[in-house]
Amino acid sequence: MLRRRRVYAKKAIPLTTGTGLELMSTLPMIMSRRLRPSPFEQRVIENGASAFTLYNKMTLPLVYESYEKEYEHLCEHVQIWDVACERQVEIVGPDALQLVELITPRDISSCAIGQCKYAPLCDENGGIINDPIILRLAEDRFWLSIADSDVNLWVKGIAYGRGFDVKVFEPDVSPLAIQGPKADDLMADVVGEHTRDIRFFWFIDETIVGTPVKIARSGWSGKGGFEVYLQDAAKGNDLWDIFWEAGQKYNLKPGAPNLIERIETGLKSYGQDMTIENNPFEASMDNYIDLDKKAEFMSRDALMQVAETGPAKRLVNIVIDGEELALMRTDWRVLDEAGEQVGTVTSRTYSPHMRANIGMAMVKPSFASPGTVVMVDADGDICRATVRDAKWQ
Ligand code: THG
């Protein structure tokens, strides 16, 4: 006899947007084919995820108990994260490399098979379409592991318009992240000692629970770890369970990309810290722009222009003085001494380790040097703030 499918929790689950605005909703209510399920969703619900955001038309769990607890745990132990919403756009065919080069200012010709590169995708105005991790699977086959925007349709349009000999589609691939300082020990137990030798931003092919996966040393935290790319959604529970069981001796807990940790580490969130309105110089992604790369890319002229004149804004780290501030519900303005707006706070949190309110802000270039003092209008509370460099100095 077939076992009846588990019914989702009846209690209300807050659906949280990137800015912390909470909409009371229930997962059963928001379930539809338009809101696509993650293969790990059942385990996420069973473990009591308490807030989600929407990401690539899927749910992304944000927090189970609290950001602070999960932050402390992530710094010391190992966590399992449902990041299936980081969807893949596959580009395969004789013109695959030419197409990938065309859509990013980063040089991809040097990306080896088995290697990953973080790269902004930019349109003809230099506007950031997305900031995926690009994986090179074969000479003529790539995955763009995307942030939250519709990359598949954009790339399909370019491929058709240019008459490229490629296939562009979203494959059945869902990343599961294993993050934290004990991730290496856990992966060695589950897959083998050789996984300790995977280099940062490289991946290997493996079989776990009878299903092919790619295991990359990557992930959206500064604490180290892996991402396991599951290629069969039906194996979601099995993949979760094998890490869950082996992880008990390492105090493994469910977690999620953590707001506090990612701001401390300087990981930018597309849609939050930068959008299509920004070019990668504004988003302080200079390290991922190769304006003199050999291949043609559609943002070249626009970005050359920005390189010449300098960007109109710059994304910086800031520390806001004073007591712990509440979650922000609106865009906080950055002001100069005279009270004129010179920028906007794009993300912020309280950092327990730094004992300070920290965040990112998009500001006029003349206010972007570390040490610059500004004011932040925190929902009417005017606070003094200081621009810091990437290492918070
Ligand atoms: N994992 C996967 N896909 C993703 C993300 C992820 N897609 C969307 C989003 N996250 C992409 N954003 C980033 C941003 C930074 C990094 C990874 C994904 C990152 N950067 C390294 C650093 O800052 O030290 C260096 C990258 C490099 O040198 O190329 O790790 O998390 N699958």
CSV table of C-alpha atoms and ligand atoms in Angstrom, one decimal:
chain,number,residue,atom,x,y,z
A,1,MET,CA,0.0,0.0,0.0
A,2,LEU,CA,1.2,3.5,-0.8
A,3,ARG,CA,2.0,5.6,2.2
A,4,ARG,CA,0.1,8.8,2.3
A,5,ARG,CA,2.2,11.8,1.5
A,6,ARG,CA,3.1,13.9,4.5
A,7,VAL,CA,1.0,16.9,4.8
A,8,TYR,CA,2.9,20.2,5.3
A,9,ALA,CA,2.9,21.9,8.6
A,10,LYS,CA,-0.4,23.7,9.2
A,11,LYS,CA,1.1,26.5,11.2
A,12,ALA,CA,1.7,29.8,9.5
A,13,ILE,CA,5.1,30.3,8.1
A,14,PRO,CA,6.3,33.8,7.6
A,15,LEU,CA,7.4,34.5,4.0
A,16,THR,CA,10.2,37.1,4.3
A,17,THR,CA,11.4,39.3,1.6
A,18,GLY,CA,15.0,40.4,1.3
A,19,THR,CA,14.4,43.6,3.2
A,20,GLY,CA,12.8,41.8,6.2
A,21,LEU,CA,9.2,42.6,5.4
A,22,GLU,CA,7.2,39.7,6.7
A,23,LEU,CA,4.1,38.5,4.9
A,24,MET,CA,2.2,35.9,6.9
A,25,SER,CA,1.5,33.1,4.6
A,26,THR,CA,1.5,29.4,4.6
A,27,LEU,CA,3.5,27.1,2.4
A,28,PRO,CA,0.4,25.1,1.3
A,29,MET,CA,-1.2,28.4,0.2
A,30,ILE,CA,1.7,29.5,-1.8
A,31,MET,CA,2.3,26.1,-3.4
A,32,SER,CA,1.6,26.1,-7.1
A,33,ARG,CA,3.4,25.1,-10.2
A,34,ARG,CA,4.5,28.7,-10.4
A,35,LEU,CA,6.3,28.4,-7.1
A,36,ARG,CA,8.6,25.5,-7.9
A,37,PRO,CA,9.4,23.0,-5.1
A,38,SER,CA,13.0,22.4,-4.0
A,39,PRO,CA,14.0,18.7,-3.8
A,40,PHE,CA,15.0,19.4,-0.2
A,41,GLU,CA,11.8,21.1,0.8
A,42,GLN,CA,10.3,18.3,2.8
A,43,ARG,CA,13.4,18.1,5.0
A,44,VAL,CA,13.5,21.9,5.3
A,45,ILE,CA,9.9,22.0,6.6
A,46,GLU,CA,10.4,19.0,8.9
A,47,ASN,CA,13.4,20.8,10.5
A,48,GLY,CA,11.3,23.9,11.1
A,49,ALA,CA,12.5,26.6,8.8
A,50,SER,CA,10.8,29.7,10.0
A,51,ALA,CA,11.2,32.2,7.2
A,52,PHE,CA,11.7,32.0,3.5
A,53,THR,CA,12.3,34.4,0.6
A,54,LEU,CA,11.5,33.9,-3.1
A,55,TYR,CA,14.4,33.2,-5.4
A,56,ASN,CA,14.2,32.2,-9.0
A,57,LYS,CA,10.6,31.3,-8.4
A,58,MET,CA,11.5,28.9,-5.6
A,59,THR,CA,11.5,29.1,-1.9
A,60,LEU,CA,14.9,29.9,-0.2
A,61,PRO,CA,14.9,29.1,3.5
A,62,LEU,CA,16.5,32.0,5.4
A,63,VAL,CA,16.5,31.0,9.0
A,64,TYR,CA,15.4,28.2,11.3
A,65,GLU,CA,15.8,29.5,14.9
A,66,SER,CA,17.6,32.8,14.6
A,67,TYR,CA,20.2,34.5,12.5
A,68,GLU,CA,22.4,34.9,15.6
A,69,LYS,CA,22.3,31.3,16.7
A,70,GLU,CA,22.8,30.0,13.2
A,71,TYR,CA,25.7,32.4,12.7
A,72,GLU,CA,27.5,31.2,15.8
A,73,HIS,CA,26.9,27.6,14.8
A,74,LEU,CA,28.2,28.2,11.2
A,75,CYS,CA,31.4,29.7,12.6
A,76,GLU,CA,32.2,26.5,14.6
A,77,HIS,CA,30.5,23.5,13.2
A,78,VAL,CA,28.9,22.4,9.9
A,79,GLN,CA,25.5,23.2,8.3
A,80,ILE,CA,23.4,21.8,5.5
A,81,TRP,CA,21.7,24.4,3.3
A,82,ASP,CA,18.9,24.1,0.8
A,83,VAL,CA,20.2,26.3,-2.0
A,84,ALA,CA,18.3,24.5,-4.8
A,85,CYS,CA,17.0,27.9,-5.9
A,86,GLU,CA,20.5,28.7,-7.2
A,87,ARG,CA,19.3,27.3,-10.6
A,88,GLN,CA,21.6,26.3,-13.4
A,89,VAL,CA,21.4,27.6,-16.9
A,90,GLU,CA,23.1,25.1,-19.1
A,91,ILE,CA,24.8,26.2,-22.4
A,92,VAL,CA,26.0,23.4,-24.5
A,93,GLY,CA,27.2,23.2,-28.1
A,94,PRO,CA,30.0,24.3,-30.5
A,95,ASP,CA,29.4,28.0,-29.8
A,96,ALA,CA,29.0,27.7,-26.0
A,97,LEU,CA,32.3,29.4,-25.1
A,98,GLN,CA,31.7,32.2,-27.5
A,99,LEU,CA,28.2,32.8,-26.0
A,100,VAL,CA,29.5,32.7,-22.4
A,101,GLU,CA,32.3,35.2,-23.3
A,102,LEU,CA,29.8,37.5,-25.0
A,103,ILE,CA,27.6,37.9,-21.8
A,104,THR,CA,30.4,38.5,-19.2
A,105,PRO,CA,33.3,41.0,-19.0
A,106,ARG,CA,35.3,38.3,-17.2
A,107,ASP,CA,37.7,36.2,-19.2
A,108,ILE,CA,36.3,32.7,-19.4
A,109,SER,CA,38.8,31.3,-21.9
A,110,SER,CA,41.1,30.6,-19.0
A,111,CYS,CA,38.4,28.6,-17.1
A,112,ALA,CA,39.5,24.9,-17.2
A,113,ILE,CA,37.2,22.0,-17.3
A,114,GLY,CA,36.4,21.3,-13.7
A,115,GLN,CA,36.8,24.9,-12.6
A,116,CYS,CA,34.4,27.5,-11.4
A,117,LYS,CA,34.5,31.3,-11.9
A,118,TYR,CA,32.4,34.0,-10.3
A,119,ALA,CA,31.5,36.4,-13.0
A,120,PRO,CA,29.0,39.3,-13.5
A,121,LEU,CA,26.7,38.9,-16.6
A,122,CYS,CA,26.4,42.3,-18.2
A,123,ASP,CA,24.1,43.7,-20.9
A,124,GLU,CA,25.1,46.2,-23.6
A,125,ASN,CA,24.9,49.1,-21.1
A,126,GLY,CA,27.1,47.4,-18.6
A,127,GLY,CA,24.1,46.7,-16.4
A,128,ILE,CA,24.4,43.6,-14.2
A,129,ILE,CA,21.9,40.9,-15.3
A,130,ASN,CA,23.1,38.4,-12.7
A,131,ASP,CA,26.3,37.3,-10.9
A,132,PRO,CA,26.5,33.6,-11.3
A,133,ILE,CA,29.2,31.1,-10.6
A,134,ILE,CA,30.2,29.7,-14.0
A,135,LEU,CA,31.1,26.0,-14.0
A,136,ARG,CA,33.0,24.6,-17.1
A,137,LEU,CA,31.7,21.0,-17.5
A,138,ALA,CA,33.4,20.3,-20.8
A,139,GLU,CA,35.1,22.2,-23.6
A,140,ASP,CA,31.7,23.1,-25.0
A,141,ARG,CA,29.4,22.8,-21.9
A,142,PHE,CA,28.8,25.3,-19.1
A,143,TRP,CA,26.5,25.8,-16.2
A,144,LEU,CA,25.7,29.3,-15.0
A,145,SER,CA,24.8,28.9,-11.3
A,146,ILE,CA,22.6,31.9,-11.0
A,147,ALA,CA,21.4,34.5,-8.5
A,148,ASP,CA,17.8,35.7,-8.6
A,149,SER,CA,16.9,36.9,-12.1
A,150,ASP,CA,15.7,35.4,-15.4
A,151,VAL,CA,19.0,34.5,-17.1
A,152,ASN,CA,17.7,31.5,-19.1
A,153,LEU,CA,15.4,33.7,-21.2
A,154,TRP,CA,18.0,36.4,-21.8
A,155,VAL,CA,20.6,34.0,-22.9
A,156,LYS,CA,18.2,32.1,-25.1
A,157,GLY,CA,17.3,35.4,-26.8
A,158,ILE,CA,21.0,36.2,-27.4
A,159,ALA,CA,21.7,32.7,-28.7
A,160,TYR,CA,18.8,32.9,-31.2
A,161,GLY,CA,19.5,36.5,-32.3
A,162,ARG,CA,23.2,35.7,-33.0
A,163,GLY,CA,22.4,32.4,-34.6
A,164,PHE,CA,24.7,30.5,-32.3
A,165,ASP,CA,24.9,26.7,-32.5
A,166,VAL,CA,24.0,26.0,-28.8
A,167,LYS,CA,21.3,24.6,-26.6
A,168,VAL,CA,20.3,26.8,-23.6
A,169,PHE,CA,18.0,25.4,-20.9
A,170,GLU,CA,17.5,24.8,-17.2
A,171,PRO,CA,18.5,21.3,-16.3
A,172,ASP,CA,17.3,19.3,-13.3
A,173,VAL,CA,20.1,20.4,-11.0
A,174,SER,CA,19.8,21.5,-7.4
A,175,PRO,CA,22.7,22.6,-5.2
A,176,LEU,CA,22.9,21.5,-1.6
A,177,ALA,CA,25.5,23.4,0.4
A,178,ILE,CA,27.6,21.9,3.2
A,179,GLN,CA,29.2,24.9,5.0
A,180,GLY,CA,31.3,25.5,8.0
A,181,PRO,CA,34.8,24.5,9.4
A,182,LYS,CA,33.8,20.8,9.8
A,183,ALA,CA,32.6,20.5,6.2
A,184,ASP,CA,35.9,18.8,5.1
A,185,ASP,CA,35.6,16.1,7.8
A,186,LEU,CA,32.0,15.4,7.0
A,187,MET,CA,32.6,15.3,3.2
A,188,ALA,CA,35.6,12.9,3.8
A,189,ASP,CA,33.3,10.6,5.8
A,190,VAL,CA,30.5,10.6,3.2
A,191,VAL,CA,32.5,10.6,0.0
A,192,GLY,CA,36.1,9.9,0.7
A,193,GLU,CA,39.4,11.5,1.8
A,194,HIS,CA,40.2,12.7,-1.7
A,195,THR,CA,37.5,15.4,-1.3
A,196,ARG,CA,39.9,17.2,1.0
A,197,ASP,CA,42.1,17.9,-2.0
A,198,ILE,CA,39.4,19.7,-4.1
A,199,ARG,CA,40.7,23.2,-4.6
A,200,PHE,CA,38.7,26.4,-4.0
A,201,PHE,CA,36.4,27.0,-6.9
A,202,TRP,CA,37.0,23.6,-8.6
A,203,PHE,CA,34.7,20.6,-8.7
A,204,ILE,CA,34.8,16.8,-9.2
A,205,ASP,CA,32.2,14.2,-10.4
A,206,GLU,CA,31.0,11.7,-7.9
A,207,THR,CA,28.2,9.3,-7.1
A,208,ILE,CA,26.3,9.6,-3.8
A,209,VAL,CA,23.2,7.6,-2.9
A,210,GLY,CA,23.4,6.0,-6.4
A,211,THR,CA,23.1,9.3,-8.2
A,212,PRO,CA,25.6,11.4,-10.1
A,213,VAL,CA,26.6,14.7,-8.4
A,214,LYS,CA,29.2,17.4,-8.8
A,215,ILE,CA,31.0,18.5,-5.7
A,216,ALA,CA,32.6,21.9,-5.7
A,217,ARG,CA,34.6,23.7,-3.0
A,218,SER,CA,32.4,26.8,-3.0
A,219,GLY,CA,29.5,28.3,-1.2
A,220,TRP,CA,28.0,31.6,0.0
A,221,SER,CA,29.9,31.9,3.3
A,222,GLY,CA,33.4,32.7,4.3
A,223,LYS,CA,33.6,29.7,6.5
A,224,GLY,CA,34.5,27.2,3.8
A,225,GLY,CA,32.7,24.1,2.6
A,226,PHE,CA,31.2,22.5,-0.5
A,227,GLU,CA,28.3,22.6,-2.8
A,228,VAL,CA,26.8,19.3,-4.0
A,229,TYR,CA,25.0,19.7,-7.3
A,230,LEU,CA,22.2,17.0,-7.3
A,231,GLN,CA,21.1,16.1,-10.8
A,232,ASP,CA,17.9,14.2,-10.0
A,233,ALA,CA,15.3,16.0,-7.9
A,234,ALA,CA,13.8,12.6,-6.9
A,235,LYS,CA,16.9,12.0,-4.8
A,236,GLY,CA,16.6,15.1,-2.6
A,237,ASN,CA,15.7,13.4,0.6
A,238,ASP,CA,18.3,10.6,0.1
A,239,LEU,CA,21.1,13.2,-0.4
A,240,TRP,CA,20.0,15.3,2.6
A,241,ASP,CA,19.7,12.2,4.8
A,242,ILE,CA,23.2,10.8,4.1
A,243,PHE,CA,24.8,14.1,5.1
A,244,TRP,CA,22.4,14.5,8.0
A,245,GLU,CA,23.2,11.1,9.5
A,246,ALA,CA,27.0,11.3,9.0
A,247,GLY,CA,26.9,14.9,10.2
A,248,GLN,CA,25.5,14.1,13.7
A,249,LYS,CA,29.0,13.5,15.1
A,250,TYR,CA,30.1,16.9,13.8
A,251,ASN,CA,27.0,18.7,15.4
A,252,LEU,CA,25.6,19.3,11.9
A,253,LYS,CA,22.5,21.5,11.9
A,254,PRO,CA,20.2,22.9,9.2
A,255,GLY,CA,21.2,26.4,8.1
A,256,ALA,CA,20.9,28.9,5.3
A,257,PRO,CA,22.9,31.6,3.7
A,258,ASN,CA,23.3,33.8,6.8
A,259,LEU,CA,22.8,37.5,6.7
A,260,ILE,CA,25.3,38.3,9.4
A,261,GLU,CA,28.1,36.1,8.0
A,262,ARG,CA,27.6,37.1,4.4
A,263,ILE,CA,27.8,40.9,5.2
A,264,GLU,CA,31.0,40.3,7.3
A,265,THR,CA,32.5,38.3,4.5
A,266,GLY,CA,31.5,40.9,1.9
A,267,LEU,CA,29.3,38.6,-0.2
A,268,LYS,CA,27.0,40.8,-2.3
A,269,SER,CA,23.4,39.8,-3.0
A,270,TYR,CA,22.0,40.5,-6.4
A,271,GLY,CA,18.7,42.3,-6.3
A,272,GLN,CA,19.7,43.8,-2.9
A,273,ASP,CA,23.2,45.3,-3.2
A,274,MET,CA,23.3,45.6,-7.0
A,275,THR,CA,20.7,45.4,-9.8
A,276,ILE,CA,20.5,45.9,-13.5
A,277,GLU,CA,20.8,49.6,-12.8
A,278,ASN,CA,24.4,49.1,-11.7
A,279,ASN,CA,27.5,48.2,-13.6
A,280,PRO,CA,30.1,46.0,-12.0
A,281,PHE,CA,32.5,48.9,-11.3
A,282,GLU,CA,29.7,50.5,-9.2
A,283,ALA,CA,29.2,47.1,-7.5
A,284,SER,CA,32.9,47.0,-6.6
A,285,MET,CA,33.4,43.9,-8.7
A,286,ASP,CA,36.6,45.2,-10.4
A,287,ASN,CA,38.4,41.9,-9.8
A,288,TYR,CA,35.9,40.1,-12.1
A,289,ILE,CA,36.3,42.5,-15.1
A,290,ASP,CA,38.8,41.8,-17.8
A,291,LEU,CA,38.3,44.7,-20.2
A,292,ASP,CA,41.2,43.6,-22.4
A,293,LYS,CA,40.1,40.0,-22.7
A,294,LYS,CA,40.4,38.6,-26.3
A,295,ALA,CA,36.9,37.5,-26.8
A,296,GLU,CA,34.0,39.8,-27.9
A,297,PHE,CA,31.7,40.8,-25.0
A,298,MET,CA,28.6,43.0,-25.3
A,299,SER,CA,29.4,45.3,-22.4
A,300,ARG,CA,32.8,46.2,-23.6
A,301,ASP,CA,32.1,49.8,-24.9
A,302,ALA,CA,29.9,50.7,-22.0
A,303,LEU,CA,32.4,49.4,-19.4
A,304,MET,CA,35.4,51.0,-21.2
A,305,GLN,CA,33.5,54.3,-20.9
A,306,VAL,CA,32.9,53.7,-17.1
A,307,ALA,CA,36.5,52.8,-16.7
A,308,GLU,CA,37.5,56.1,-18.3
A,309,THR,CA,35.1,58.5,-16.5
A,310,GLY,CA,34.9,56.5,-13.2
A,311,PRO,CA,31.7,55.0,-11.8
A,312,ALA,CA,28.9,57.2,-10.7
A,313,LYS,CA,28.6,55.3,-7.4
A,314,ARG,CA,30.4,52.7,-5.4
A,315,LEU,CA,29.3,49.9,-3.2
A,316,VAL,CA,31.2,50.1,0.2
A,317,ASN,CA,31.2,48.6,3.6
A,318,ILE,CA,29.9,50.8,6.4
A,319,VAL,CA,29.8,50.7,10.2
A,320,ILE,CA,26.9,52.5,11.8
A,321,ASP,CA,27.5,53.8,15.3
A,322,GLY,CA,25.2,53.3,18.3
A,323,GLU,CA,23.1,50.6,19.8
A,324,GLU,CA,22.0,47.5,17.9
A,325,LEU,CA,19.6,48.7,15.2
A,326,ALA,CA,16.4,46.8,14.3
A,327,LEU,CA,16.0,45.0,11.0
A,328,MET,CA,15.6,47.6,8.2
A,329,ARG,CA,12.2,47.8,6.6
A,330,THR,CA,12.9,50.7,4.2
A,331,ASP,CA,15.9,51.9,2.2
A,332,TRP,CA,18.0,53.9,4.6
A,333,ARG,CA,19.5,57.1,3.1
A,334,VAL,CA,23.2,58.0,3.5
A,335,LEU,CA,23.6,61.7,4.1
A,336,ASP,CA,26.6,64.1,4.1
A,337,GLU,CA,27.2,66.6,6.9
A,338,ALA,CA,24.8,69.1,5.3
A,339,GLY,CA,22.1,66.4,5.3
A,340,GLU,CA,22.2,65.9,1.5
A,341,GLN,CA,21.6,62.4,0.3
A,342,VAL,CA,24.8,60.8,-1.0
A,343,GLY,CA,23.8,57.2,-1.1
A,344,THR,CA,21.6,54.3,0.1
A,345,VAL,CA,22.2,51.5,2.6
A,346,THR,CA,21.6,48.3,0.6
A,347,SER,CA,22.1,45.6,3.3
A,348,ARG,CA,22.7,45.7,7.0
A,349,THR,CA,22.8,43.6,10.2
A,350,TYR,CA,24.2,43.7,13.7
A,351,SER,CA,27.4,41.7,14.0
A,352,PRO,CA,27.9,40.0,17.4
A,353,HIS,CA,31.6,39.4,16.7
A,354,MET,CA,32.3,43.0,15.7
A,355,ARG,CA,29.8,44.4,18.2
A,356,ALA,CA,28.6,46.9,15.6
A,357,ASN,CA,26.0,47.6,13.1
A,358,ILE,CA,27.5,46.7,9.8
A,359,GLY,CA,26.3,47.0,6.2
A,360,MET,CA,26.8,47.8,2.6
A,361,ALA,CA,25.9,51.1,1.0
A,362,MET,CA,26.0,52.4,-2.6
A,363,VAL,CA,27.5,55.9,-2.3
A,364,LYS,CA,28.8,58.7,-4.4
A,365,PRO,CA,32.5,58.1,-5.2
A,366,SER,CA,33.7,61.1,-3.2
A,367,PHE,CA,32.3,59.3,-0.1
A,368,ALA,CA,33.7,55.9,-0.9
A,369,SER,CA,37.1,56.1,0.7
A,370,PRO,CA,37.7,54.1,3.9
A,371,GLY,CA,37.5,56.4,6.9
A,372,THR,CA,34.9,58.8,5.4
A,373,VAL,CA,32.3,59.8,7.9
A,374,VAL,CA,28.7,60.0,6.8
A,375,MET,CA,25.2,60.0,8.4
A,376,VAL,CA,22.6,57.3,8.0
A,377,ASP,CA,18.9,58.0,8.3
A,378,ALA,CA,17.8,54.8,10.1
A,379,ASP,CA,14.0,55.2,9.8
A,380,GLY,CA,14.3,58.7,11.3
A,381,ASP,CA,17.1,57.9,13.7
A,382,ILE,CA,20.1,59.9,12.4
A,383,CYS,CA,23.3,57.9,13.1
A,384,ARG,CA,26.9,58.5,12.5
A,385,ALA,CA,28.6,56.0,10.2
A,386,THR,CA,32.0,55.3,8.8
A,387,VAL,CA,33.0,53.9,5.4
A,388,ARG,CA,35.3,50.8,5.7
A,389,ASP,CA,37.4,48.8,3.3
A,390,ALA,CA,36.7,45.2,2.4
A,391,LYS,CA,38.4,44.0,5.5
A,392,TRP,CA,36.5,46.4,7.7
A,393,GLN,CA,39.6,48.6,8.3
B,1,THG,N1,26.6,29.1,-5.0
B,1,THG,C1,26.1,28.7,-6.2
B,1,THG,N2,25.5,29.5,-7.0
B,1,THG,C2,25.3,30.8,-6.6
B,1,THG,C3,25.7,31.3,-5.4
B,1,THG,C4,26.4,30.4,-4.6
B,1,THG,N3,24.6,31.7,-7.5
B,1,THG,C5,24.2,33.0,-7.0
B,1,THG,C6,25.1,33.6,-6.0
B,1,THG,N4,25.5,32.6,-5.0
B,1,THG,C7,26.4,34.1,-6.7
B,1,THG,N5,27.1,34.9,-5.8
B,1,THG,C8,28.4,34.6,-5.3
B,1,THG,C9,29.2,35.6,-4.8
B,1,THG,C10,30.5,35.3,-4.4
B,1,THG,C11,30.9,34.0,-4.3
B,1,THG,C12,30.1,33.0,-4.8
B,1,THG,C13,28.8,33.3,-5.2
B,1,THG,C14,32.3,33.7,-3.9
B,1,THG,N6,33.3,34.5,-4.1
B,1,THG,C15,34.7,34.3,-3.7
B,1,THG,C16,35.1,35.3,-2.8
B,1,THG,O1,34.5,36.4,-2.7
B,1,THG,O2,36.1,35.1,-2.0
B,1,THG,C17,35.7,34.3,-4.9
B,1,THG,C18,35.3,34.0,-6.2
B,1,THG,C19,36.4,33.9,-7.2
B,1,THG,O3,37.6,34.2,-6.9
B,1,THG,O4,36.1,33.7,-8.4
B,1,THG,O5,32.5,32.6,-3.3
B,1,THG,O6,26.8,30.7,-3.5
B,1,THG,N7,26.3,27.5,-6.6
